[in-house]
Structures are given as C-alpha cells and as structure tokens.
PDB file of C-alpha atoms in Angstrom:
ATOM      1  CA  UNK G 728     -19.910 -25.221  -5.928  1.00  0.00           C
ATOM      2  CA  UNK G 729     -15.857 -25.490  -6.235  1.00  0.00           C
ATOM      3  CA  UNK G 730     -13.619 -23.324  -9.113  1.00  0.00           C
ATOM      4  CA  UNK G 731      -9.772 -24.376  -8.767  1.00  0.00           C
ATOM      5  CA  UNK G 732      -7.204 -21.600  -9.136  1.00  0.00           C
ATOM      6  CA  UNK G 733      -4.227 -23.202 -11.335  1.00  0.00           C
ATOM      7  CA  UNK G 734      -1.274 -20.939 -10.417  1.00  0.00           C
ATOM      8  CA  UNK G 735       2.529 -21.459 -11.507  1.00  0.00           C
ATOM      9  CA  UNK G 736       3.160 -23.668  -8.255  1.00  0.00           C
ATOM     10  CA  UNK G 737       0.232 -25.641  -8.475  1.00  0.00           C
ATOM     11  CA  UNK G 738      -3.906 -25.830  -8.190  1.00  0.00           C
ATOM     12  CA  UNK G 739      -6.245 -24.636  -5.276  1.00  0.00           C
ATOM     13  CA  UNK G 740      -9.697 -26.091  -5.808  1.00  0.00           C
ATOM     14  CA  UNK G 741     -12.193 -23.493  -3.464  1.00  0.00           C
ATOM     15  CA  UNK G 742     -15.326 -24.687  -2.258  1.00  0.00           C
ATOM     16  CA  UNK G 743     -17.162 -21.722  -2.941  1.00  0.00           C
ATOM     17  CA  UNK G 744     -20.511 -20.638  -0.488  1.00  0.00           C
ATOM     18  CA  UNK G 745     -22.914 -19.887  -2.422  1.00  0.00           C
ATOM     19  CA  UNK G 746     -25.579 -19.806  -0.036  1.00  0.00           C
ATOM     20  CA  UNK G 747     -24.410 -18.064   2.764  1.00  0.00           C
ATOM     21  CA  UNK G 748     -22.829 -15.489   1.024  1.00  0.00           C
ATOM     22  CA  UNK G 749     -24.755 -14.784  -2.481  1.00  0.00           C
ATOM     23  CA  UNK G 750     -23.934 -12.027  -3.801  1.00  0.00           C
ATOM     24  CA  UNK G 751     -20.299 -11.891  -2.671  1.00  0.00           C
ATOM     25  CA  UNK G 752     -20.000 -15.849  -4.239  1.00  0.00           C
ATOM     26  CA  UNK G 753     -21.962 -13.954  -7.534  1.00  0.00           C
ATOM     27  CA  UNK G 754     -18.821 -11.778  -8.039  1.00  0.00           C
ATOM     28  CA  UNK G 755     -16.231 -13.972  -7.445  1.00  0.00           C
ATOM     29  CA  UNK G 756     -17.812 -16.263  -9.927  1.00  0.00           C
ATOM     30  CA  UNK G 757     -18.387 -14.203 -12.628  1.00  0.00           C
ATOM     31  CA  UNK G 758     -15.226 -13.112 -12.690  1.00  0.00           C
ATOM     32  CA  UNK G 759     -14.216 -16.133 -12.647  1.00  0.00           C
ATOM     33  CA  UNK G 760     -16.485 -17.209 -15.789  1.00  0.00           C
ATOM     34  CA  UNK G 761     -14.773 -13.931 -17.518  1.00  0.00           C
ATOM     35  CA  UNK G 762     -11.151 -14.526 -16.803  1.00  0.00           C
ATOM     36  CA  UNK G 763     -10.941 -11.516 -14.827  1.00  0.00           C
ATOM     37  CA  UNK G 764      -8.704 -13.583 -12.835  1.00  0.00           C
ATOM     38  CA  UNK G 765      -6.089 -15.092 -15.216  1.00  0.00           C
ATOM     39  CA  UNK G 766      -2.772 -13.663 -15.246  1.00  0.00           C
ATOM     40  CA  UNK G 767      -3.171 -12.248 -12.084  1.00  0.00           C
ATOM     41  CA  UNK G 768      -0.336 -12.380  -9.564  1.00  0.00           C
ATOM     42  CA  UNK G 769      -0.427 -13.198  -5.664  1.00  0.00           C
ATOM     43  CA  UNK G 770       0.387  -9.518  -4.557  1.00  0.00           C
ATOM     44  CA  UNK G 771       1.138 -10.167  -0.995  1.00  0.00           C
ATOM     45  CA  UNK G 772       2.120 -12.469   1.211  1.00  0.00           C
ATOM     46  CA  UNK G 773       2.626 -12.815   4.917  1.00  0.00           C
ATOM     47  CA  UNK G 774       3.888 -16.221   6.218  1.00  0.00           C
ATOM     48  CA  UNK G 775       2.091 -17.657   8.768  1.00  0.00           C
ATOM     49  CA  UNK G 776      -1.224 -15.325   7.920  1.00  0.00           C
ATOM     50  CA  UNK G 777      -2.571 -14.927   4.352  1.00  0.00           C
ATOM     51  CA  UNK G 778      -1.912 -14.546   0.576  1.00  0.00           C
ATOM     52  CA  UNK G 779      -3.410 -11.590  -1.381  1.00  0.00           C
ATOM     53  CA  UNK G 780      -4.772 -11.500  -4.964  1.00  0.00           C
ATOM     54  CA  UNK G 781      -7.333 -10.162  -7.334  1.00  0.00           C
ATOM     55  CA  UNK G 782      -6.024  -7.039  -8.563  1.00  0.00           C
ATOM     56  CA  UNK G 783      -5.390  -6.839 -12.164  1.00  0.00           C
ATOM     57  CA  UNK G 784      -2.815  -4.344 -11.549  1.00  0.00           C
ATOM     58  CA  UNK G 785      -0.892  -6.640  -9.239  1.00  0.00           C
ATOM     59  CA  UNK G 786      -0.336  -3.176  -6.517  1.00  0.00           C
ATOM     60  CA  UNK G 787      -2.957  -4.275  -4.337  1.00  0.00           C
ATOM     61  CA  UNK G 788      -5.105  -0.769  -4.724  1.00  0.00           C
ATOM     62  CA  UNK G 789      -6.763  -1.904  -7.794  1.00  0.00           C
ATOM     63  CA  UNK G 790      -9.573  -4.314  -9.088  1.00  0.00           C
ATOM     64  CA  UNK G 791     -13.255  -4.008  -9.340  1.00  0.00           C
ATOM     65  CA  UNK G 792     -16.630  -5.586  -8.612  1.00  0.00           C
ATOM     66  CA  UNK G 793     -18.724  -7.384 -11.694  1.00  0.00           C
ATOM     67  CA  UNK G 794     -21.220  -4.181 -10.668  1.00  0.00           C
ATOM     68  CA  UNK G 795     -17.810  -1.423 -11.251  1.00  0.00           C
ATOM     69  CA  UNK G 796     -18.769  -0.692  -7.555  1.00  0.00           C
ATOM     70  CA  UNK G 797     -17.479  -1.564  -3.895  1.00  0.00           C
ATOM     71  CA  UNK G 798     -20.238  -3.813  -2.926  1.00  0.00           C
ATOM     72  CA  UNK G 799     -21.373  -4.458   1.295  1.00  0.00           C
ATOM     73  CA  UNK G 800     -20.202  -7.312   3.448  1.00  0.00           C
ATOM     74  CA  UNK G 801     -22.032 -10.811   3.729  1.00  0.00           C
ATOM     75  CA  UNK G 802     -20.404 -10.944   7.602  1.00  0.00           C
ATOM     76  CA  UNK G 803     -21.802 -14.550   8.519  1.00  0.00           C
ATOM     77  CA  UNK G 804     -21.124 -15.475  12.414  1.00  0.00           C
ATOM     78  CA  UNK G 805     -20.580 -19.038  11.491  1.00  0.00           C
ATOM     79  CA  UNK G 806     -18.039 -18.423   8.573  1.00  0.00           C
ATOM     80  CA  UNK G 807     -14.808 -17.495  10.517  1.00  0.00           C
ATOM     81  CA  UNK G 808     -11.539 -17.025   9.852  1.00  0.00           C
ATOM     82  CA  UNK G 809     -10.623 -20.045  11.820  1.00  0.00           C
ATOM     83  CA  UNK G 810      -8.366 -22.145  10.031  1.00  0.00           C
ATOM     84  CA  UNK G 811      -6.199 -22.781   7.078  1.00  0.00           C
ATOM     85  CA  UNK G 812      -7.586 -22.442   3.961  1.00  0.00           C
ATOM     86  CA  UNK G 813     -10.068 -19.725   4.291  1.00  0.00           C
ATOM     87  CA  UNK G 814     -11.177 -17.641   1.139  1.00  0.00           C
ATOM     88  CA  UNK G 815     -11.771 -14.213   1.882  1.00  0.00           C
ATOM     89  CA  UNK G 816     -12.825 -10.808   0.557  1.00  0.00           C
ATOM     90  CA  UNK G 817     -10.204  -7.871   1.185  1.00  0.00           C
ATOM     91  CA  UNK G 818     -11.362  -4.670   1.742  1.00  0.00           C
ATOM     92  CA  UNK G 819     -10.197  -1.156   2.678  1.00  0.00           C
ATOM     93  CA  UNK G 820     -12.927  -0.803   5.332  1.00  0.00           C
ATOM     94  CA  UNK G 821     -16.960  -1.672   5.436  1.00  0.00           C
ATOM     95  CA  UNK G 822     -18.671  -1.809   2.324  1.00  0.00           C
ATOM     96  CA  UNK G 823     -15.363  -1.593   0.084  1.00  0.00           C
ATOM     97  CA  UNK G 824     -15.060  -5.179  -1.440  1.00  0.00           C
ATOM     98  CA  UNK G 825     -14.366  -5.153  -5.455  1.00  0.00           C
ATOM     99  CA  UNK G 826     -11.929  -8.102  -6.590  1.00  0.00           C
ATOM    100  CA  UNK G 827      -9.126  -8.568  -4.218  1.00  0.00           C
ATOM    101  CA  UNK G 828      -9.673 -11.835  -1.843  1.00  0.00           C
ATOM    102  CA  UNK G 829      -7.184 -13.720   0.123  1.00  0.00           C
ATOM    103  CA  UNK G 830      -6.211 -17.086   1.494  1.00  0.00           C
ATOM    104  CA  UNK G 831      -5.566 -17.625   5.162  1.00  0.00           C
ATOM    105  CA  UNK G 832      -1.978 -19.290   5.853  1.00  0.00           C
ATOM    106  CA  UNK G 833      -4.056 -20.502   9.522  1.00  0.00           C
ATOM    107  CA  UNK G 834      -6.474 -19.146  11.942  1.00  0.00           C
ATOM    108  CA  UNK G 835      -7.065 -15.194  12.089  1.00  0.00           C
ATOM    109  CA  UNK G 836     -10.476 -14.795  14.209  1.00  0.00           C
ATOM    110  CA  UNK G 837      -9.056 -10.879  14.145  1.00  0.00           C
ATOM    111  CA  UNK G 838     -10.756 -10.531  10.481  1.00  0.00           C
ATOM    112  CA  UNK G 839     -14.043 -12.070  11.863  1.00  0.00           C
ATOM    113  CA  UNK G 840     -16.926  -9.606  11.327  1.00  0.00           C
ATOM    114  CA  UNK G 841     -14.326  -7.279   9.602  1.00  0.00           C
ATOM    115  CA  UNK G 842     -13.635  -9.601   6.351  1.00  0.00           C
ATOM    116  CA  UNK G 843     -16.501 -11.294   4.446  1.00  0.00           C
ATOM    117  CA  UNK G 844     -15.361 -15.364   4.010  1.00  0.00           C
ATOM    118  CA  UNK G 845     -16.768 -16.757   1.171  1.00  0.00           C
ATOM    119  CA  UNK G 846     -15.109 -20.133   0.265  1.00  0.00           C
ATOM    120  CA  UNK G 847     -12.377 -22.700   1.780  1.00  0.00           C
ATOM    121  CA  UNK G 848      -9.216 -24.375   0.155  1.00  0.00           C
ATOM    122  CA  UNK G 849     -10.549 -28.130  -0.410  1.00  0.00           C
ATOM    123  CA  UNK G 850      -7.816 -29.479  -2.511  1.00  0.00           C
ATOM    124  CA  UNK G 851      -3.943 -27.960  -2.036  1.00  0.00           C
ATOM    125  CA  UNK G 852      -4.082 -26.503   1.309  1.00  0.00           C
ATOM    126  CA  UNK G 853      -1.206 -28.548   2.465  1.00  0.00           C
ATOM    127  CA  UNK G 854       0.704 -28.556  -1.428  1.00  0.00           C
ATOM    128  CA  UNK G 855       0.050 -25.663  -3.165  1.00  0.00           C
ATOM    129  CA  UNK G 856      -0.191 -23.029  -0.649  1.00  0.00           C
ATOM    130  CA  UNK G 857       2.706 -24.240   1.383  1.00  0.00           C
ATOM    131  CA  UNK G 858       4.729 -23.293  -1.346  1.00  0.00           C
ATOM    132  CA  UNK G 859       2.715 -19.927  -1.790  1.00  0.00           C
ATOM    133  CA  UNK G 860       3.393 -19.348   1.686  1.00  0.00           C
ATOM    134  CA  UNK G 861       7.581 -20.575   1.566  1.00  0.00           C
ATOM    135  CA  UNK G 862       7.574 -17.514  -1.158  1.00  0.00           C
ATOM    136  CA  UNK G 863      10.571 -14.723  -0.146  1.00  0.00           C
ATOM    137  CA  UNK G 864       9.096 -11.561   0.345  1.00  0.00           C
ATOM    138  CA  UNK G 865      10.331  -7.880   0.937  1.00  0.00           C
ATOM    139  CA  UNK G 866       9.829  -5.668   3.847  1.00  0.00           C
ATOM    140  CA  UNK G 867       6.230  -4.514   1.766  1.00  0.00           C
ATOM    141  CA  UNK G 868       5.566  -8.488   1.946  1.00  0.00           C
ATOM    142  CA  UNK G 869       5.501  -8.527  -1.753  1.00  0.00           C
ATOM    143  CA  UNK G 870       6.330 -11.677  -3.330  1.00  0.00           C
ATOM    144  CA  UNK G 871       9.574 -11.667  -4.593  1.00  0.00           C
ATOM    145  CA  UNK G 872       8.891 -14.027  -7.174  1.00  0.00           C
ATOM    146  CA  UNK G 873       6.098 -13.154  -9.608  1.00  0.00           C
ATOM    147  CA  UNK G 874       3.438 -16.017  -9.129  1.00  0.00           C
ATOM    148  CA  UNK G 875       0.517 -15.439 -11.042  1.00  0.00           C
ATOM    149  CA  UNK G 876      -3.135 -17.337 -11.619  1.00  0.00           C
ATOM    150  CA  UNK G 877      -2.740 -18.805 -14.512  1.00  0.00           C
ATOM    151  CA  UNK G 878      -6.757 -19.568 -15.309  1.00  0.00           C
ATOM    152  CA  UNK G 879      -9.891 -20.816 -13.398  1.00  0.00           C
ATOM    153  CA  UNK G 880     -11.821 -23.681 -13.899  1.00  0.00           C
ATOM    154  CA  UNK G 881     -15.637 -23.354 -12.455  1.00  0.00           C
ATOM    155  CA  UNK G 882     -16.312 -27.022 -11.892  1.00  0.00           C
ATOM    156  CA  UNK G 883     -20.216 -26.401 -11.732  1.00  0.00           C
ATOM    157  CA  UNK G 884     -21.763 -22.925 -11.426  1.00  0.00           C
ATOM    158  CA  UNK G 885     -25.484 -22.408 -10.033  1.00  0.00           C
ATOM    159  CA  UNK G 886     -25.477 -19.107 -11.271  1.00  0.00           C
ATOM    160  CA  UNK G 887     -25.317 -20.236 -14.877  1.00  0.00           C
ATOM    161  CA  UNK G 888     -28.675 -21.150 -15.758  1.00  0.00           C
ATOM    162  CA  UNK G 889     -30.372 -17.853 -14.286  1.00  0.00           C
TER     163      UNK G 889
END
C-alpha cells in the first residue's frame, strides 16, 4: 500500500504499513481518501531531524483522528525510527495521536517506543525532502516559506473494499 504526497517542491510516495500498524494506517488513509490532507502546510521543520504536518490549522496544536478522538499507539519493536524517510505519528504524549505525522530527516531511535511509525519515504527521500529539509526556518523552526500538500494520491487502498 503506497499514497504519494504532491507538495509545492515535489512528490513523496509513502509505503504505507498496513499490517503492522492497522488502525493507525486506517486513519492516515482515510484521511487521505477525504482530502483531509490537501492544502495543508509542513508546520515544522528541524534540519537534520524531521518535518511536521497534518494539522489543518497549520499551528501544530490542531488536527483530528477519522474517530474525532486521540487514538493509542501501534509501538512495533521492529518499526524504528532508524533512518531517513520514516513516516511517523506525532503526539503530545501516549495515547494522543489525531492527524499530525512527520518525516524523519535521518535516524532518531530517541522516538522509538515513544512515536508510532507507520510508513517510509519510497520515492523522493533524496529529491523532495532535501529540499523540505534546505527550508529557512525561525527560532520556533517554522518554515519560513509556506509549503503546503497540495493533494494525495492513494495508489491502491486495502481498506476500500471493506
């Protein structure tokens, strides 16, 4: 299962995992399938770590769950935060995941068994979020630039047919 985020500097096509992870990979699809995700801008940013998203409001307090409740962790031992690339859910503390998710800029095994990873960058690692990550930022680590997600495409979605 893949979706690609096409954002203003380019595409980010996610292997999404599905199995491992169900009902975390359930709400990130679905709002995927609704747009929930479209016009929404790359809050913050923190070179050599991650890239934030998924809040409508584009603050980083906001967003929800498809369920309009935090939903619990899917902590998986062998889904780490161990490279580049990794797609995971931010949270505000155990049990408090809604929309937001973020892409590592490289390896951050401090998130592991705090963070719930769900997908990996397949396609634009080394293009697209390069150029996320050469983004100025302020002292909040808030893009300076507005760059937004321009739409998703699910490329096949399991959950379709149930």
């Amino acid at each position: 299962m893949s979706v690609t985020l096409h954002t203003d500097l380019g595409d980010l096509k996610i292997e999404v995992f599905c199995e491992s992870v169900p009902k975390t990979a359930e709400n990130f699809l679905a709002l995927c399938a609704s747009s929930y995700y479209d016009g929404v801008s790359f809050h913050r940013s923190i070179p050599g770590f991650m890239i934030q998203t998924g809040d409508p409001t584009g603050k980083g307090k906001g967003g929800t769950s498809i369920w309009q409740t935090e939903f619990e962790d899917e902590i998986r031992a062998a889904l780490r935060h161990n490279a580049r690339g990794i797609v995971s859910m931010a949270n505000k503390g155990p049990g408090t995941n809604g929309s937001q998710f973020f892409i590592t800029y490289g390896s951050a095994p401090h998130l592991d068994g705090k963070n719930t990873v769900f997908g990996r960058v397949i396609e634009g690692a080394e293009t697209t979020l390069t150029k996320l990550e050469g983004l100025e930022v302020d002292k909040k680590n808030r893009t300076k630039e507005k760059v937004e997600i321009k739409r998703v495409t699910i490329h096949a979605n399991p959950l379709a047919d149930q």
